[in-house]
Every structure is written in C-alpha cells, then in structure tokens.
Tab-separated table of N, CA and C in Angstrom:
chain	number	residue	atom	x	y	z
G	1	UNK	N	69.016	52.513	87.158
G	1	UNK	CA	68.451	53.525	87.999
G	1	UNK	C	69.610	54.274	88.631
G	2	UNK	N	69.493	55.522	88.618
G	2	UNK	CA	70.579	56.341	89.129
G	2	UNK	C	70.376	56.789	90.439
G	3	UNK	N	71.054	57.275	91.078
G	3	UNK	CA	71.335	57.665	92.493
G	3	UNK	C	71.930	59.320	92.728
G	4	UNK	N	71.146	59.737	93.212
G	4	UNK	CA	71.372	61.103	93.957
G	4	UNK	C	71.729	61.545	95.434
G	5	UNK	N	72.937	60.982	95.990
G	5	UNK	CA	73.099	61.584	97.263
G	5	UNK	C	72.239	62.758	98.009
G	6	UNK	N	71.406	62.144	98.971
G	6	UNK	CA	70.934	63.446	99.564
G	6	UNK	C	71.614	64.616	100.361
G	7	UNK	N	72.895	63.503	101.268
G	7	UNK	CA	74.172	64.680	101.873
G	7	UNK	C	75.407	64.030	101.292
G	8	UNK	N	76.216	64.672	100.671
G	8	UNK	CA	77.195	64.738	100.605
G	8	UNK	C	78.528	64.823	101.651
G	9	UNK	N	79.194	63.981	101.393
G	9	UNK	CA	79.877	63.654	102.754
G	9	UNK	C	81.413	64.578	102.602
G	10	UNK	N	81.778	64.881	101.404
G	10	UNK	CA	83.092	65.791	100.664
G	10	UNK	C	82.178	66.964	100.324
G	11	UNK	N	81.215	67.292	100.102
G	11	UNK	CA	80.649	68.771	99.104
G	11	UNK	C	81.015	68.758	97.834
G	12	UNK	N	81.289	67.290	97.479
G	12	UNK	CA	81.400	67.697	95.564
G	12	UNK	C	79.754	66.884	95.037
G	13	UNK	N	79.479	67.589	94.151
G	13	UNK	CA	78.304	67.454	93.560
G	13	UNK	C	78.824	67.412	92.351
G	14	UNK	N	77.836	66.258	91.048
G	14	UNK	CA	76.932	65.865	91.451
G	14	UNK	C	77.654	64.181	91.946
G	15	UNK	N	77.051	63.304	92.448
G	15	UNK	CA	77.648	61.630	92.511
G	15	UNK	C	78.222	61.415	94.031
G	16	UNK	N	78.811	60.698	93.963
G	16	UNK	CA	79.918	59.610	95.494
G	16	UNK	C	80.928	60.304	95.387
G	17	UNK	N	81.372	60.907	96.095
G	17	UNK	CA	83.118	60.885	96.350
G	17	UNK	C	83.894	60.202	95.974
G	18	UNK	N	85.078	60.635	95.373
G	18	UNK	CA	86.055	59.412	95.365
G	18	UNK	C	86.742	58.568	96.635
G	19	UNK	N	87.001	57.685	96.402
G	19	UNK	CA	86.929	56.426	97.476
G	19	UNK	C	88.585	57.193	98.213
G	20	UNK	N	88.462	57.783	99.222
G	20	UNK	CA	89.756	58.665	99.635
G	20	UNK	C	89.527	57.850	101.626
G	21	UNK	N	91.117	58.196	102.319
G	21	UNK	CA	91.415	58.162	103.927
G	21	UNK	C	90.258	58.685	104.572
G	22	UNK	N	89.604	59.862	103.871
G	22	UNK	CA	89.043	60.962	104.628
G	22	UNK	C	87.256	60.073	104.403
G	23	UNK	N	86.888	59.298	103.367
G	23	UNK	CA	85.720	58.878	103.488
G	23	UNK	C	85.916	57.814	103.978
G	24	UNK	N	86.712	56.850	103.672
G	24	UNK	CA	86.647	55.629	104.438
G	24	UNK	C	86.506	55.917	106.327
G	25	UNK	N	86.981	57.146	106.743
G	25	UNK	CA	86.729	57.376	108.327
G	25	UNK	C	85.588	57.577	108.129
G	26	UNK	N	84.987	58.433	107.463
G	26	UNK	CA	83.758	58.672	107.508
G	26	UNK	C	82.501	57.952	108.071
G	27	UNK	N	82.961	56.711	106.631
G	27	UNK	CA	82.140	55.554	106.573
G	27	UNK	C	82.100	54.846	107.990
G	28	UNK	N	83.698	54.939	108.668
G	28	UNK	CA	83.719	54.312	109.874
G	28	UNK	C	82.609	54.622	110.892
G	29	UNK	N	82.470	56.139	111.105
G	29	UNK	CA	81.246	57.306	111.793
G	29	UNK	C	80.050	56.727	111.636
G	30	UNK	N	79.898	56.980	110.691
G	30	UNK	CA	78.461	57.492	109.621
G	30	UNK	C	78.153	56.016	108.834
G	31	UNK	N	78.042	54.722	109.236
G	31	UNK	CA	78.145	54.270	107.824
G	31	UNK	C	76.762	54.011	107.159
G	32	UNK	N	75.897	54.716	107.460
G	32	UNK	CA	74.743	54.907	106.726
G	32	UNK	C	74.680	56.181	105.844
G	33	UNK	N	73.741	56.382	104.827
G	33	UNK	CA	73.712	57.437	104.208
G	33	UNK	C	72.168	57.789	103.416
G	34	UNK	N	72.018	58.548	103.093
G	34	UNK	CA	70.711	58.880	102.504
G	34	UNK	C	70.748	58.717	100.636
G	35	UNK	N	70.078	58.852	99.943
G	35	UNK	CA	70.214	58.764	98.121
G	35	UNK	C	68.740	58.629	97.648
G	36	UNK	N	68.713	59.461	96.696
G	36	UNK	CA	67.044	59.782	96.122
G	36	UNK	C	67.694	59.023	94.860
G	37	UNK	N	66.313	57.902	94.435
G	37	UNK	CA	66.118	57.174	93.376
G	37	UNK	C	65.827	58.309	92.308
G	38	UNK	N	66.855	58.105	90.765
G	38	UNK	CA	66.350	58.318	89.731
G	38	UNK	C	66.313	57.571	88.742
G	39	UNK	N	65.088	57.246	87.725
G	39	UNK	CA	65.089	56.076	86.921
G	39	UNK	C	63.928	55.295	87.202
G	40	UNK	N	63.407	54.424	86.212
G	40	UNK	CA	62.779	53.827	86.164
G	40	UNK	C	63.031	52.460	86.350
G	41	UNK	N	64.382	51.734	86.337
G	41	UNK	CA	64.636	50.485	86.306
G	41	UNK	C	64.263	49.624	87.685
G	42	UNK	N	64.159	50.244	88.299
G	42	UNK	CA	63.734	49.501	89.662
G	42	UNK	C	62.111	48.999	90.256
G	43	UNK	N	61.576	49.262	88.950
G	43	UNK	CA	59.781	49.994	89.362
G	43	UNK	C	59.616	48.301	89.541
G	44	UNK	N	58.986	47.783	89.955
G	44	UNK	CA	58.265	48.239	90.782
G	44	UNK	C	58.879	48.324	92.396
G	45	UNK	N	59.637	47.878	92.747
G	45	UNK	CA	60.395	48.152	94.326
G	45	UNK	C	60.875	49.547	94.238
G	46	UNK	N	61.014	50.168	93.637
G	46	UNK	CA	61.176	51.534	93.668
G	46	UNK	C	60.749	52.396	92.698
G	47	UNK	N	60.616	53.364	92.699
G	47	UNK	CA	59.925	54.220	91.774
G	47	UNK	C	60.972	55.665	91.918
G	48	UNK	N	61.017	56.423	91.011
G	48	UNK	CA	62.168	58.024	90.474
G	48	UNK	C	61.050	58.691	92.179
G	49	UNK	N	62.186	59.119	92.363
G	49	UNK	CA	61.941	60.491	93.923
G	49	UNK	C	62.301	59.806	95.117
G	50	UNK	N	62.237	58.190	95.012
G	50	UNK	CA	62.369	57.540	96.644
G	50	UNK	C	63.299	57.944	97.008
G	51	UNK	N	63.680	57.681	98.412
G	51	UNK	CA	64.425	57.455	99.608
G	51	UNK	C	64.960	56.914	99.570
G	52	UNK	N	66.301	56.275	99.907
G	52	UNK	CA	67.007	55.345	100.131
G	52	UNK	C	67.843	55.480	101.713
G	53	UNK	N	67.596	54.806	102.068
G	53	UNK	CA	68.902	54.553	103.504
G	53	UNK	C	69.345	53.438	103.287
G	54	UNK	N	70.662	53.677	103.022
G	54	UNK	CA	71.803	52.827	102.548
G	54	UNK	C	72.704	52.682	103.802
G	55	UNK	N	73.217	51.220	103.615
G	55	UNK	CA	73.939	50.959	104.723
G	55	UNK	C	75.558	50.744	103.540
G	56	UNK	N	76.305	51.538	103.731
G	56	UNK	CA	77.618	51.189	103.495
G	56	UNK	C	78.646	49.806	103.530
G	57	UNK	N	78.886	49.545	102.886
G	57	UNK	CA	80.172	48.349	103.259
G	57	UNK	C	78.988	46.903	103.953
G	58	UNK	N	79.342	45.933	104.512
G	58	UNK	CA	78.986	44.890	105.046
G	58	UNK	C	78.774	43.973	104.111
G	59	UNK	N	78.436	42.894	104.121
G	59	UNK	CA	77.838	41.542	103.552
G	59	UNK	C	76.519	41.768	102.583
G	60	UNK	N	76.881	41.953	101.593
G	60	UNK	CA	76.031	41.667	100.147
G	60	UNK	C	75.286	39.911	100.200
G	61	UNK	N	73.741	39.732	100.204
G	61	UNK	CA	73.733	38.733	99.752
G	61	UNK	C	72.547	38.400	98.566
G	62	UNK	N	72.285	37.562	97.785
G	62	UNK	CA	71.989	36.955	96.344
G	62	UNK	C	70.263	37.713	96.753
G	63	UNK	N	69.983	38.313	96.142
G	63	UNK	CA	68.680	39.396	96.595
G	63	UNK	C	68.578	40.663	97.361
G	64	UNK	N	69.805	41.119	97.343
G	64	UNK	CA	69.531	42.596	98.297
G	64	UNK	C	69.563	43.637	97.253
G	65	UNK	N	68.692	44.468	97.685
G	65	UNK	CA	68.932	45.804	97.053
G	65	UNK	C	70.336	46.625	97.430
G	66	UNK	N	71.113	46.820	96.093
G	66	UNK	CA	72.441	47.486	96.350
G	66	UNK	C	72.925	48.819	96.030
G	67	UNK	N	73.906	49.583	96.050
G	67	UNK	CA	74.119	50.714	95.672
G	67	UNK	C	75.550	50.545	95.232
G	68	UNK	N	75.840	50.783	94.110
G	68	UNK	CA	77.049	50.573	93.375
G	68	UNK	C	77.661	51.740	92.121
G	69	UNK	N	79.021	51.737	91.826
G	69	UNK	CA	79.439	52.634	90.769
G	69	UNK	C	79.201	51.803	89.926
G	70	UNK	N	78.993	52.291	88.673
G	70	UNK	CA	78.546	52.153	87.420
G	70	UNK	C	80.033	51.447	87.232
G	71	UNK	N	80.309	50.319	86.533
G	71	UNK	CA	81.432	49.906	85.618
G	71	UNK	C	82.021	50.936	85.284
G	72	UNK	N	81.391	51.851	84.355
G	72	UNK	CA	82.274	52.191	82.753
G	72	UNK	C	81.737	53.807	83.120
G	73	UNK	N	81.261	54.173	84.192
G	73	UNK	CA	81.120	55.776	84.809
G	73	UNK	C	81.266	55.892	85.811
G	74	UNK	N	82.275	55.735	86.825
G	74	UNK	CA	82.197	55.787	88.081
G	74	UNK	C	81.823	56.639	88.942
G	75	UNK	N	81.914	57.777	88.507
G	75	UNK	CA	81.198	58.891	89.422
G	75	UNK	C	79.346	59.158	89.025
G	76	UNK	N	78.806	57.629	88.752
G	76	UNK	CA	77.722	57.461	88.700
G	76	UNK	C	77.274	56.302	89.365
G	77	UNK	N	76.869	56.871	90.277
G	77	UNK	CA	75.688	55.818	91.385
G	77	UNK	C	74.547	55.254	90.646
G	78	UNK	N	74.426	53.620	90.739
G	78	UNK	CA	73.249	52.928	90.261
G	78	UNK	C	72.455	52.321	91.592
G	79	UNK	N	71.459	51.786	91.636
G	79	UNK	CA	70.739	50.613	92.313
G	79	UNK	C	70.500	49.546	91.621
G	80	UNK	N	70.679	48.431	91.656
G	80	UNK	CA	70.216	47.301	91.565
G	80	UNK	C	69.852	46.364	92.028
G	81	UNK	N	69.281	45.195	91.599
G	81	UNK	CA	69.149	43.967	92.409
G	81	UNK	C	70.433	42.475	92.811
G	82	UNK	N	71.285	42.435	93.492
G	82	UNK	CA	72.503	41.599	93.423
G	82	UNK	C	71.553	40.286	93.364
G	83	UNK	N	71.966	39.503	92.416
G	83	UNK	CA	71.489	38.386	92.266
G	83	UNK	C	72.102	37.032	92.347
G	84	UNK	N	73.518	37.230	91.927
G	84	UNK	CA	74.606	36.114	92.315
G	84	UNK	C	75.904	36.611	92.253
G	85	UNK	N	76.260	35.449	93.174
G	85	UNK	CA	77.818	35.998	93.048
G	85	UNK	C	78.513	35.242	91.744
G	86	UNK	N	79.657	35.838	90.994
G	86	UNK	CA	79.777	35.289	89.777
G	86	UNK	C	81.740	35.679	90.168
G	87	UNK	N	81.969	34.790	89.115
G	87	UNK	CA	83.914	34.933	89.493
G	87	UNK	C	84.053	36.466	89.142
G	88	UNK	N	84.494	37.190	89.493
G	88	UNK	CA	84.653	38.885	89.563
G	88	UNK	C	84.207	39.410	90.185
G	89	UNK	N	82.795	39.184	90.309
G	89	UNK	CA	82.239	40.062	91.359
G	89	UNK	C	80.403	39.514	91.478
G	90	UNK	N	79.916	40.745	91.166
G	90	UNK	CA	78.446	40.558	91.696
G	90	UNK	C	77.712	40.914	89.974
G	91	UNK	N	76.378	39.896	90.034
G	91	UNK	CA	75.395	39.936	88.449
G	91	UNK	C	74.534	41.036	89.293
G	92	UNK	N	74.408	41.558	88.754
G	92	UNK	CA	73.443	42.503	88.986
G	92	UNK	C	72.170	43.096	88.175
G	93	UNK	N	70.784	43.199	88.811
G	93	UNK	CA	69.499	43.311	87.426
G	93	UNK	C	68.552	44.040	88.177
G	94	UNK	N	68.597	44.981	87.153
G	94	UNK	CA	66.986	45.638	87.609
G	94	UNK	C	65.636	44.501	88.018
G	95	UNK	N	64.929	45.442	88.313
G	95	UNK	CA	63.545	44.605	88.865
G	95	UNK	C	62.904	45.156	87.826
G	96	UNK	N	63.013	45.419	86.892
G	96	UNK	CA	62.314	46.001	85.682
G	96	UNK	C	62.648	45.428	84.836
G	97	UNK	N	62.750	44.358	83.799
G	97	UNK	CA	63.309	44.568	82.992
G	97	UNK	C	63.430	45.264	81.549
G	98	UNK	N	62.880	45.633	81.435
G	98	UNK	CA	62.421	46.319	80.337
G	98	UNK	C	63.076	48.173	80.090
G	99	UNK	N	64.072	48.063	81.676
G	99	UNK	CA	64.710	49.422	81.288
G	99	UNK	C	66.160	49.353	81.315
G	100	UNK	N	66.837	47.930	81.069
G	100	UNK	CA	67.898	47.815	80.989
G	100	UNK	C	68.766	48.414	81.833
G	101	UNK	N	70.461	48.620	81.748
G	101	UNK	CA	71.223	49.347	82.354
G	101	UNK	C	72.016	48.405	83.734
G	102	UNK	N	71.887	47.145	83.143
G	102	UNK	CA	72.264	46.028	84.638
G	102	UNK	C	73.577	45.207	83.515
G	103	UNK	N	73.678	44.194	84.677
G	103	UNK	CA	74.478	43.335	84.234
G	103	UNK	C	74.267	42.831	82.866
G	104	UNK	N	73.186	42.676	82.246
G	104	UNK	CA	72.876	42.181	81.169
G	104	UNK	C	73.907	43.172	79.649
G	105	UNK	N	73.795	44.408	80.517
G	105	UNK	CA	74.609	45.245	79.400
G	105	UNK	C	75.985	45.450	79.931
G	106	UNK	N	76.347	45.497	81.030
G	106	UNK	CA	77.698	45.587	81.370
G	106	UNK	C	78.719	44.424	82.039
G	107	UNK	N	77.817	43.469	81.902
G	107	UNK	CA	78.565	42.794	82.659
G	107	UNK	C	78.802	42.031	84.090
G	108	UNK	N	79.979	41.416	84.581
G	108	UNK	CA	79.450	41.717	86.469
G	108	UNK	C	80.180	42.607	86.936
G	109	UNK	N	79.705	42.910	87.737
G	109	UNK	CA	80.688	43.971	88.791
G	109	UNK	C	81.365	43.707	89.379
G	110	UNK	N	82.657	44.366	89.562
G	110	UNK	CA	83.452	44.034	90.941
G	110	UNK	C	82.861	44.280	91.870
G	111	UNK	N	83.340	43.536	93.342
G	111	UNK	CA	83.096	43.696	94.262
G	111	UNK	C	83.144	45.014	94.913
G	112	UNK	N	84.626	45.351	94.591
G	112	UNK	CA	85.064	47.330	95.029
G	112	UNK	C	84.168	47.751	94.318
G	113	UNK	N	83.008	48.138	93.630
G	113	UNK	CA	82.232	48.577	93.209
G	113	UNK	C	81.154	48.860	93.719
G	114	UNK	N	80.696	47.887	94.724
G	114	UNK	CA	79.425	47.487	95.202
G	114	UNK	C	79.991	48.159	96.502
G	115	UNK	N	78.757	49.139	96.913
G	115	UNK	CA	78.884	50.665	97.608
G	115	UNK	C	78.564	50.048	99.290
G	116	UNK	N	77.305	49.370	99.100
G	116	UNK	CA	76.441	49.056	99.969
G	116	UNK	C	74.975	48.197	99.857
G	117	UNK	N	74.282	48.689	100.913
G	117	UNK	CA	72.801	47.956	100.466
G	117	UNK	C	71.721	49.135	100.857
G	118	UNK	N	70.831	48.803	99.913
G	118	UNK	CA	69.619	49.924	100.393
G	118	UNK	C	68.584	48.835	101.533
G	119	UNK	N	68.403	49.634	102.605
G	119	UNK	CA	67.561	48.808	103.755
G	119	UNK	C	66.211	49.240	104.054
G	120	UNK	N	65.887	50.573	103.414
G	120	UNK	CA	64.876	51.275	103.710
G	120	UNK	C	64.137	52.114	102.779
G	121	UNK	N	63.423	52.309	102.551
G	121	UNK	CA	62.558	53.048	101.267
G	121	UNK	C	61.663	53.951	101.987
G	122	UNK	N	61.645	55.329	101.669
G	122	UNK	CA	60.653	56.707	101.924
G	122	UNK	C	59.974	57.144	100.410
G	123	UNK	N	58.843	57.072	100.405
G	123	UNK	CA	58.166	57.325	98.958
G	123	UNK	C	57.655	58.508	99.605
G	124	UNK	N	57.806	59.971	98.687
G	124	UNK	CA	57.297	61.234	99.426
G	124	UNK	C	56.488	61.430	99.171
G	125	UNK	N	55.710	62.665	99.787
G	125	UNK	CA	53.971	62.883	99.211
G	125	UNK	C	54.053	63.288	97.519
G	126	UNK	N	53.075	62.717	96.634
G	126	UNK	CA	53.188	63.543	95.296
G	126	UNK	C	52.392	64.536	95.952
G	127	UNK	N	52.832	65.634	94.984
G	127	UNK	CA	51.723	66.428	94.934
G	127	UNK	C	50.311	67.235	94.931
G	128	UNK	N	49.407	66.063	94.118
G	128	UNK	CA	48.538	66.087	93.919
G	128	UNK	C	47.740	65.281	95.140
G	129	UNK	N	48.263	64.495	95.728
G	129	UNK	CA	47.840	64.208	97.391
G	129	UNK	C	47.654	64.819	97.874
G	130	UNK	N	45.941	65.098	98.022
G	130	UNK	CA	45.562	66.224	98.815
G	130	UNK	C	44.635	65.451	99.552
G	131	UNK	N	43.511	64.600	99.174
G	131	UNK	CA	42.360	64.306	99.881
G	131	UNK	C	42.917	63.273	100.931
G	132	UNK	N	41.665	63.330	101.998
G	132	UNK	CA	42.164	62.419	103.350
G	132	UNK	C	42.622	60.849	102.815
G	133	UNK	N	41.373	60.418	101.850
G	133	UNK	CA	41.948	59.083	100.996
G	133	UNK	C	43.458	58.945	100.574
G	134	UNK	N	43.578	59.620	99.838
G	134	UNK	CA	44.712	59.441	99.062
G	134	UNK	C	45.913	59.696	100.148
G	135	UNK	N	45.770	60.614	101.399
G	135	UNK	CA	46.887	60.435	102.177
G	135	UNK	C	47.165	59.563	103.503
G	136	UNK	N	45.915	58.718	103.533
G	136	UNK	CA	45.670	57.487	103.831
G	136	UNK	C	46.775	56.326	103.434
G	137	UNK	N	46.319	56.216	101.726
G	137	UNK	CA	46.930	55.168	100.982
G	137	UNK	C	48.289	55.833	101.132
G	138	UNK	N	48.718	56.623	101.026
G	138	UNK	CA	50.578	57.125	101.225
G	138	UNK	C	51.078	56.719	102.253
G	139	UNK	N	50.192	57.235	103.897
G	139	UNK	CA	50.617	57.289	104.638
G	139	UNK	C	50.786	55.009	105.362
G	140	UNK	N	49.946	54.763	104.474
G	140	UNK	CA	50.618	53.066	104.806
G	140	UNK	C	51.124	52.545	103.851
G	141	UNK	N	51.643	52.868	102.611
G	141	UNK	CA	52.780	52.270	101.759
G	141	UNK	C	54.474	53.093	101.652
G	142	UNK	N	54.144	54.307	102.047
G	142	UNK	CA	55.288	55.539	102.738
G	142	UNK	C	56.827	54.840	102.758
G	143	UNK	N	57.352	54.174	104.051
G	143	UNK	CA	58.481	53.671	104.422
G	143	UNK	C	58.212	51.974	104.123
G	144	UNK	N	58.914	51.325	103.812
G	144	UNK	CA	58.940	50.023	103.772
G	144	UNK	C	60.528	49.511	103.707
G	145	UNK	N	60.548	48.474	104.882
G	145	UNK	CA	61.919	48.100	104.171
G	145	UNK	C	62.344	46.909	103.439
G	146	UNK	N	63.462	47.436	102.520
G	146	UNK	CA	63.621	46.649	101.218
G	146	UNK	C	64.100	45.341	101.353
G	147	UNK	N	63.230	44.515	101.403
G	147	UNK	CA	63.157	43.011	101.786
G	147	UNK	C	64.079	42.391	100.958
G	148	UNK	N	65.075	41.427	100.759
G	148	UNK	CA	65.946	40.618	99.851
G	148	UNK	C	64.640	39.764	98.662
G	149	UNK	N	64.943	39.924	97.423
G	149	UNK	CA	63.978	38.822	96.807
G	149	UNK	C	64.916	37.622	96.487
G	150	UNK	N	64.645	36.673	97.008
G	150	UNK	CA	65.637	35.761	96.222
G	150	UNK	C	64.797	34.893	95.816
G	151	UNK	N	63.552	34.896	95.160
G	151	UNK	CA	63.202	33.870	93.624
G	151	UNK	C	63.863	33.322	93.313
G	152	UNK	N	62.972	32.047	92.470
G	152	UNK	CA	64.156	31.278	92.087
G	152	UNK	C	64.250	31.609	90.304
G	153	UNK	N	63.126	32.639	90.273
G	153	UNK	CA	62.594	33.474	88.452
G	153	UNK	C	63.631	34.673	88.432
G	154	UNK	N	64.344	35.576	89.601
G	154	UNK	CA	65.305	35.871	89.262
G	154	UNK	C	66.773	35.617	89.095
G	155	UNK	N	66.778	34.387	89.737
G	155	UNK	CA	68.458	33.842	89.781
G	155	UNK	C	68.597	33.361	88.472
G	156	UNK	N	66.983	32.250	87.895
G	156	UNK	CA	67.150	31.691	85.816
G	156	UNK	C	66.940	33.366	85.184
G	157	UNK	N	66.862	34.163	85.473
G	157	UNK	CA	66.866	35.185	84.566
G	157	UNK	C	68.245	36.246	84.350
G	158	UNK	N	69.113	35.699	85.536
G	158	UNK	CA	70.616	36.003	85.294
G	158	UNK	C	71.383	35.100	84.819
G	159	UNK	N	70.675	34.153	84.448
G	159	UNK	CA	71.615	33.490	82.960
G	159	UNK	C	71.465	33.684	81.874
C-alpha cells in the first residue's frame, strides 16, 4: 500500500523528503504528519483514500501499523503491519494478503527505514453518500484509531 503525503514538509512532490538537518528539526516541531492511503494491501484496516496521522520516529512495536520507505524505492512510502523484530530490522505484512508487496517479497527492513506509526484513521465521505442512513453508518466508522494486532495467526504467518 502506498502513501501520499497530505503536506509536504520540503515542497517536493511526489513521496517523503530526503532524510536531511532541515527535516529532522522539523520532525523535532511537528512530529506528526498527515498521508492518504493508496492500495489495496491493507484492506481490511484500511482501504485506498484513508487518512493517516502518523506519528514520526518513537518505539515500533510487534503489531503497529507503520509507515516506511520501500527497500528497493525509497522515495516511495508504504504502510504495513510490523510484525516482528528480525536481525536487520523489522518483518513487515500487509493485512491483506493476497496483494502482496511486504516482507514476503522484499525481505526485512531496516530499522532507518521505518518512518513511524500510523495512530489514527479518517475514512472520507464517498460520494455517493447521500441518504441520512448511509451518513449515519460513515459518520460512526469515520475516525478510528489504529489499534496494534498482535495475533498469534499473524506472527505464524511471518514465517
């Protein structure tokens, strides 16, 4: 699942900044940030258009939703699920499996890789939400925040 900065903290589009003096203060400021989900790999905890409020830097642990550079594209933001810590870094797996694009194909991640954590989820109105029902059901599944899963069906499924 890919990641779309909602503000840009340098003005380069599209992706993260490179890891520079001038963002690390930033991060010091600001260390939250906004990022619209794209992709399907996250469905069902996330779905393509969400919200993300990401908390920068801190303590990763075995079930959080994360925000990380891609291995082998770095100026490409993913989400995943951190599932263990492994010698290098972090296993990382969609909550989907069936759309690939995790550890299973790349590997683990380094740690310098791993951006942050997503803490919060905004699902926006679709469109077609018009009747009082239907903006009912939005308006109480809307924000939720992204709870750690730590199963014990996803930790045997990162082996």
């Amino acid at each position: 699942m890919r990641l779309r900065l909602v503000e840009e903290r340098t003005g380069e589009v599209p992706g993260m900044p490179e890891p520079s003096q001038e963002t690390e203060r930033d991060r010091a400021v600001a260390p939250f940030g906004l990022a619209e989900v794209t992709g399907p790999s996250m469905v069902p905890t996330l779905h393509h258009g969400d919200q993300l409020l990401v908390r920068y830097g801190g303590v990763v642990r075995p079930g959080d939703v994360v925000v990380l550079r891609h291995p082998f594209q770095q100026d490409l933001l993913v989400v995943k699920r951190a599932v263990e810590r492994r010698e290098g870094g972090w296993w990382v797996l969609g909550d989907n499996p069936y759309a690939g694009g995790d550890s299973t194909d790349y590997g683990v991640v380094p740690e310098e890789l791993v951006l942050g954590t997503a803490w919060f989820r905004f699902r926006p109105v679709k469109a077609g939400q018009r009747s009082p029902l239907a903006l009912l059901r939005w308006a109480l599944s809307a924000a939720r925040p992204l709870l750690p899963d730590r199963s014990a069906s996803r930790r045997l499924r990162a082996r």
